[in-house]
Amino acid sequence: MNWTLALPEIVLAVLGMAILMFGVLQKRHNPFHLASMLTVGAFLVAGMLVIAGPEGLGYHGQFTSDPFSRFVQVLVLVASSLTVIASLDYNDHANLRRFEFPVLILFATVGMLVMAGASNLMTLYVGLELQSLSIYVLAAFARDELRSTEAGLKYFVLGSLASGLLLYGISLVYGFSGTMEFDKLAMTLADPTKVSAGLIVGIVFIVAGLAFKVSAVPFHMWTPDVYEGAPTPVTLLMGTAPKVAAMALLVRAMATPFGHLLGQWQQLIVLVSIASMLLGALAAIGQKNIKRLMAYSSIGHMGYVLIGLAAGTPNGIRGVLIYLVTYVFMNAGTFACIIAMRRRGRSLERISDLGGLGKTDPMLAMWLTVFMFSMAGIPPFAGFWGKYFIFTAAVQSGMWALAVIGVLTSVIGAFYYIRIIKVMYFDTAEAAFDPRSASLSTLAAVSGLFTTLFFVFPAPLVGAAEAAAKVLFG
Amino acid sequence: MIAAVAFYVFALILLASAVMVVSARNPVHSVLFLILAFFNAAALFLLAGAEFLAMILVIVYVGAVAVLFLFVVMMLDVNFAELRSGFQRYTPIGLAIGFVLAAELFIVFGGWKIAPDEMSLRFAPTAANVNNTAQLGKLIYTDYIFLFQTAGLVLLVAMIGAIVLTLRDRQTSRHQNIARQIARIPADTLEMVSVRSGAGMTEIGIRRPKVEAAVPEVEHATTDHDHGAH
Amino acid sequence: MSFFFDNPLGITILTVAEALAIIVPVLIMMAYLTYAERKVLAAIQLRKGPNVVGPFGLWQPFADAIKMMMKETVVPAGSNKMLFLLAPMLTFGLAVIAWAVIPVNDGWAIANINVGILYLFAISSLGVYGIIIAGWASNSKYAFLGAMRSAAQMVSYEVSIGFVMVCVLLCVGSLNLNDIVLAQQRVWFCLPLFPMFVVFFISGLAETNRAPFDLPEGESEIVAGFFVEYSSMAFALFFLGEYTNMILMSAMTSILFLGGWLAPFGVEPFTWIPGPIWFIGKIVVVLFFFIWVRGTFPRYRYDQLMRLGWKVFLPLSLLWLVLTAGALMLFGWLPNAA
C-alpha cells in the first residue's frame, strides 16, 4: 500500500495537532498570531508535498492523487492561507484572538484535501464532514454575538440535513450497485442494464447534498444569513475553499463513477445551474448589506461554474477549474476590502458606507473596482476569462441556451457590481475609514494583481487545468 | 423457530417505540422510547450475529449519547403544546410531500434491480471460527485505516469546537492548586513552642492581632456577605 | 440428561435453574454485605454494630428486609407514577442481569459469550438510567440534583473504566471473560497493570456511587439525592441494586485483575481449594476495601470529582494504554488470538 499518497494530508493534520498543543500550552502571550503564522507555514509545507508527491490510487481504492486532485488541493491551500492572513487583522479588532481559529481552518483544509482526493463514496463523506464540522464551529466563533451563533446554528442544522441527504444517496448507490469505489462504480455502470431507478434516486440525493455545500439553488437558503452572520474571515473562507473542494467533488463524482450516466445527471445540473444564475443575478439587486450581496453573488458564480460541469467535456471541466481559480482570488480580494471597512474600530457592512471611497481612500477603491469589474466579467480582468472558458465549452457541447442565459445573467449581475463602483466614486463622501493594516493591503494587492494580470500569462494555469481535466475523462 | 419469533418481537417493539418517539406528548417519554428503540435494534444485531455492534450500540448510544439527550431534555423547559400548534396548519403540506415520496418509492421499487454480480457482496458471510469482533478489527485497522483516522479527526474537531464555543475562563473563580496543597508541610505553617505553664501571651512572643476600629452598624450589614469568603 | 440440552422446555428449565443458582447466592451475599458493612464501620469507629437480632446480630439483614416490606409505598402526588416505579426495578434488574456472564469457575457461566466484557460494560453504563429516571420522576429538586450529579459522574468515570478494560483486553486478545481469567494463569494482571488496577478500583467506587464519591446521595447536602422520595420496597430495590452493583464491581475487579477463580501461583496447597471459593474470597477482599474506603475518606467535592475523572484518570489510562500496546508490540507479547 502506497501510504505516501496522502502524505500532505497526514503532515497537515499532524502539524495541526502540534499547533493545537502549542496554543494550549502557551500561557504567557496570546498565541493567536503565532499560531496563524504556523498554520500558513503548515499550508506551505503541505502545498509543497502536494506538488512533489507521487500519483496513483491507494488505501484500497479510497484515496487518489492525480493532476486533478493536486490542482484542487493547491487551490484550496492557497484559499485557506488567504483566509488565515485576512483573519489576522479582523480577529484582532473583533476580539476573537484565539488560537483555535487558525487550527480549525487547518482541519477544515485537511477535510477539503481529503475531498479533493476522494475516490470512494465513504472518503467523500468523511472529508466533507471534517470540512463542514470545522466551518460550523467557525461560523459561530463570535459566540457572544447573536448573529454569529445564529449563523452557526443555521448552517449546522441545514448542513446536517444535507449530509443526511448525501448519506442516504450514498447508501442507495451502494445498495443498488454493490460498491462504493469510484473505479468499480464506473465499471459496473458501464453496462446500462445494471442501472436501476434506485441508483438514479441515489445520484439525485448525492447531487442535492453536494449542491447544498456549493450553495446552488434550490439548496441556497442558508447562504445569505450565514454569510452575513459569520465573522467576515469565515465568510471569506466559506466563499472560497469549501466551494472549490465541494465543486471538485461534484465534478469528480459526476465525471468518474457516474460518467456513463451523463444523460441522467446532465439535465439536473443544467436546471440547478440556470436557477442559480437567475437567483444570483436577480436577488442581489435589492441588497444593502455587502456580505449578503456577496452571498447572492457566490450563488450566481456557482451557477456559472456548473455550466462547465453540465457541458460534460474535458473543456468544460477545464473551464470549471479556471473559473474557480479566478473566483478564489477575486473573492478573497473583495473580502479583504470588506474587512478594511471600519470606522473608529467598528466594522461596517452596508454598501452605502462605501460612499466617496474614491476620494478618501483611492487605493482601496481601486482594488475594489478591479474586483467588481472582474466579478461582473468585464475584460481584461480574470473573471472574464473564467466565464470565457466556461461559455466556450458550453457552446462547443451545443448548449447554446445555457450559454445565452449565462451571458444575460452576467449582464444583469454587472448592474449591481457596477453600482458599488458608482457608490464609491460618485456618491457623497463619508468619513474616511480607519487606516488599513499591512496584512489586508497585501492581501488586496496580491489578489488584485492576480486578477488584473491574469490575461498576461494564463498559459501555465490553463495548461495545468487542462491536464487536470483530462484525467477525469481518461 | 425461536430466533424467528424473537426477530418479530424485537422488530415490532422497535417499530412501535419508534412511532412513540415521534408521537409521545412528553419529551422525556420520547427519549425513553428512543432508548427502547436502540435496545431492540441492538437485539436485532445480536440475532443477526453481529454481537460486537450490538454491544457497541448499547454502550455508545444508550450508555452515553442518550444519557446526555435525557439530561438536556429534562433540563429544558420546552412547551411542546406550543410547538405542536403549527401541526394542523402544516398537515396538508406534510401529507402532500408524504404522498410524493410514497409515489417515488413505488417507482423505485418498481424498478428494483440490484447489480447482479454484486449480489454476493450483500450478505457477507462471517468466516467460521473467527468472531466478528476480530474480523471488524482486522478490517478497520488495515483496509479502512484512512477512513478510520479521518473519522478520528472529525471527532477531534468536534471536541475543539465544543471547547471553543463553551469554555469561559471566569476571572472570579478560585482555582484549587492541588500541588501547592500537597506540598504544604507543617514546618511552613506551624511553629512548635514549648510554653512554660502559666506564661502570658506576651511572654512567649505571641501577640493578638490588632483589633480594628469598630465599624458602624449600618455599613457592617452591607459588607456582611464578605465573611463567607474565608 | 439430553432432555435438558435438546428439548426447548428442558433448556428453559435448565436456564432458570442456572439463573437461580447464581441470583440466590448473590442476594444472600448482598444481605450479609450490608451486615458486614455495618460491622466493619463499627469496628473502624470503635463501636459494636448490630448485635441484638440473633447471635452477633446475624439476623439483622432479614429483620431490615421484613421491616422494608411492611412499610407503605409512598408515591408523591406530583410524580410521574409509572417512571417513579420503573426506576427502582430498572436499577435492581440491571444489577442482577449482569451476573449472567460472570464465570465462577472455568466455563461456569450462564452465558459464556464472546463479548462478555462488553456486555458487562454496557450493563454497567445503563445503571445511570435508574438513577436519572428516579430523580426526574420524583418531581423533587433534591432528587433531580442527585440525578444530575450521578449522570455526570457515571458518564465521566465510564470513560476511564473503558480504557482500563481495553488495556486488559490488549493483554488477553479476547473479549471473553473466561479467556480473560485463563490468560492470568502465569501472573495476575494486577501486577503488570498495577496503575490501571488502582484506576479501575477507584472508578468502580465512583461508578457504584460509593463513598467517597457518593455525591448523588450526599445525605448532608441534598438529603438523600435521587431516592429522597422513595420508601418501603421501592427504596429497598435501590438499596439492593446498589449493593448488588458493589458485588458485581468486585467480581469484575477480581476477574480482570485478580485472576478470577484461579488459585494464587497455581501451586499445590492453594489449588486444593476449589475455584469458586477463591473467586468468592477475592470478591470479599475487594468488598472489604470498598467498606474500608468508606470508613476512612471524606466525601469529594464535586469539582474535585470531575477533575479526578477527566484530568487525572483519563490521561493516565490513555497513557498506560499506549504504553501497554507499545510494550506488547515491542517485545512481541501480543496474544495471537483469532
Tab-separated table of N, CA, C and O in Angstrom, chain B residues 70-103:
chain	number	residue	atom	x	y	z
B	70	LEU	N	-31.191	12.818	27.449
B	70	LEU	CA	-32.153	12.826	28.535
B	70	LEU	C	-31.859	13.999	29.466
B	70	LEU	O	-32.750	14.731	29.879
B	71	PHE	N	-30.585	14.145	29.741
B	71	PHE	CA	-30.078	15.242	30.555
B	71	PHE	C	-30.628	16.574	30.050
B	71	PHE	O	-31.230	17.353	30.781
B	72	VAL	N	-30.414	16.794	28.757
B	72	VAL	CA	-30.789	18.081	28.173
B	72	VAL	C	-32.305	18.243	28.164
B	72	VAL	O	-32.837	19.288	28.544
B	73	VAL	N	-32.999	17.172	27.768
B	73	VAL	CA	-34.458	17.273	27.667
B	73	VAL	C	-35.074	17.523	29.033
B	73	VAL	O	-36.024	18.288	29.171
B	74	MET	N	-34.502	16.890	30.069
B	74	MET	CA	-35.042	17.098	31.409
B	74	MET	C	-34.799	18.528	31.883
B	74	MET	O	-35.613	19.111	32.588
B	75	MET	N	-33.664	19.079	31.503
B	75	MET	CA	-33.332	20.427	31.973
B	75	MET	C	-34.107	21.484	31.199
B	75	MET	O	-34.469	22.520	31.748
B	76	LEU	N	-34.320	21.230	29.908
B	76	LEU	CA	-35.029	22.213	29.098
B	76	LEU	C	-36.486	22.245	29.517
B	76	LEU	O	-37.082	21.220	29.827
B	77	ASP	N	-37.035	23.433	29.476
B	77	ASP	CA	-38.453	23.527	29.792
B	77	ASP	C	-39.169	23.876	28.491
B	77	ASP	O	-39.563	25.011	28.270
B	78	VAL	N	-39.294	22.887	27.631
B	78	VAL	CA	-39.884	23.159	26.322
B	78	VAL	C	-41.395	23.011	26.408
B	78	VAL	O	-41.893	22.016	26.945
B	79	ASN	N	-42.075	23.972	25.886
B	79	ASN	CA	-43.527	23.869	25.862
B	79	ASN	C	-43.945	23.171	24.572
B	79	ASN	O	-43.976	23.782	23.506
B	80	PHE	N	-44.235	21.903	24.697
B	80	PHE	CA	-44.484	21.146	23.480
B	80	PHE	C	-45.868	21.371	22.902
B	80	PHE	O	-46.082	21.178	21.721
B	81	ALA	N	-46.784	21.792	23.776
B	81	ALA	CA	-48.117	22.108	23.249
B	81	ALA	C	-47.999	23.243	22.236
B	81	ALA	O	-48.616	23.231	21.181
B	82	GLU	N	-47.116	24.206	22.577
B	82	GLU	CA	-46.943	25.347	21.695
B	82	GLU	C	-46.279	24.934	20.384
B	82	GLU	O	-46.659	25.379	19.311
B	83	LEU	N	-45.296	24.030	20.538
B	83	LEU	CA	-44.595	23.576	19.341
B	83	LEU	C	-45.536	22.851	18.396
B	83	LEU	O	-45.368	22.869	17.195
B	84	ARG	N	-46.524	22.189	19.019
B	84	ARG	CA	-47.421	21.398	18.200
B	84	ARG	C	-48.512	22.230	17.546
B	84	ARG	O	-49.255	21.733	16.715
B	85	SER	N	-48.612	23.498	17.951
B	85	SER	CA	-49.742	24.289	17.473
B	85	SER	C	-49.708	24.419	15.945
B	85	SER	O	-50.735	24.540	15.309
B	86	GLY	N	-48.486	24.403	15.370
B	86	GLY	CA	-48.402	24.536	13.920
B	86	GLY	C	-48.731	23.245	13.187
B	86	GLY	O	-48.813	23.228	11.971
B	87	PHE	N	-48.910	22.185	13.973
B	87	PHE	CA	-49.068	20.862	13.383
B	87	PHE	C	-50.227	20.813	12.392
B	87	PHE	O	-50.078	20.376	11.259
B	88	GLN	N	-51.384	21.333	12.837
B	88	GLN	CA	-52.584	21.262	11.990
B	88	GLN	C	-52.407	22.068	10.713
B	88	GLN	O	-52.805	21.649	9.648
B	89	ARG	N	-51.757	23.238	10.900
B	89	ARG	CA	-51.622	24.136	9.774
B	89	ARG	C	-50.788	23.471	8.677
B	89	ARG	O	-51.048	23.621	7.495
B	90	TYR	N	-49.738	22.759	9.095
B	90	TYR	CA	-48.815	22.225	8.099
B	90	TYR	C	-49.190	20.821	7.650
B	90	TYR	O	-48.500	20.245	6.819
B	91	THR	N	-50.263	20.275	8.222
B	91	THR	CA	-50.624	18.905	7.860
B	91	THR	C	-50.807	18.722	6.360
B	91	THR	O	-50.266	17.763	5.796
B	92	PRO	N	-51.545	19.612	5.666
B	92	PRO	CA	-51.742	19.375	4.230
B	92	PRO	C	-50.422	19.305	3.459
B	92	PRO	O	-50.222	18.389	2.646
B	93	ILE	N	-49.501	20.230	3.778
B	93	ILE	CA	-48.210	20.220	3.073
B	93	ILE	C	-47.483	18.917	3.360
B	93	ILE	O	-46.950	18.257	2.450
B	94	GLY	N	-47.496	18.549	4.646
B	94	GLY	CA	-46.821	17.320	5.036
B	94	GLY	C	-47.383	16.122	4.294
B	94	GLY	O	-46.643	15.290	3.774
B	95	LEU	N	-48.712	16.080	4.224
B	95	LEU	CA	-49.351	14.960	3.530
B	95	LEU	C	-48.959	14.945	2.059
B	95	LEU	O	-48.666	13.894	1.496
B	96	ALA	N	-48.940	16.146	1.461
B	96	ALA	CA	-48.604	16.215	0.034
B	96	ALA	C	-47.197	15.682	-0.190
B	96	ALA	O	-46.956	14.842	-1.070
B	97	ILE	N	-46.252	16.147	0.665
B	97	ILE	CA	-44.868	15.686	0.490
B	97	ILE	C	-44.788	14.180	0.712
B	97	ILE	O	-44.121	13.458	-0.044
B	98	GLY	N	-45.499	13.728	1.745
B	98	GLY	CA	-45.503	12.291	2.027
B	98	GLY	C	-46.024	11.504	0.840
B	98	GLY	O	-45.464	10.476	0.463
B	99	PHE	N	-47.076	12.037	0.204
B	99	PHE	CA	-47.658	11.349	-0.946
B	99	PHE	C	-46.643	11.263	-2.080
B	99	PHE	O	-46.437	10.202	-2.680
B	100	VAL	N	-45.972	12.383	-2.346
B	100	VAL	CA	-44.978	12.400	-3.422
B	100	VAL	C	-43.880	11.388	-3.136
B	100	VAL	O	-43.472	10.598	-4.002
B	101	LEU	N	-43.401	11.395	-1.863
B	101	LEU	CA	-42.325	10.469	-1.509
B	101	LEU	C	-42.769	9.024	-1.685
B	101	LEU	O	-42.022	8.193	-2.203
B	102	ALA	N	-44.015	8.754	-1.254
B	102	ALA	CA	-44.515	7.387	-1.372
B	102	ALA	C	-44.576	6.978	-2.836
B	102	ALA	O	-44.182	5.868	-3.208
B	103	ALA	N	-45.048	7.912	-3.676
B	103	ALA	CA	-45.128	7.607	-5.102
B	103	ALA	C	-43.742	7.297	-5.648
B	103	ALA	O	-43.538	6.332	-6.397
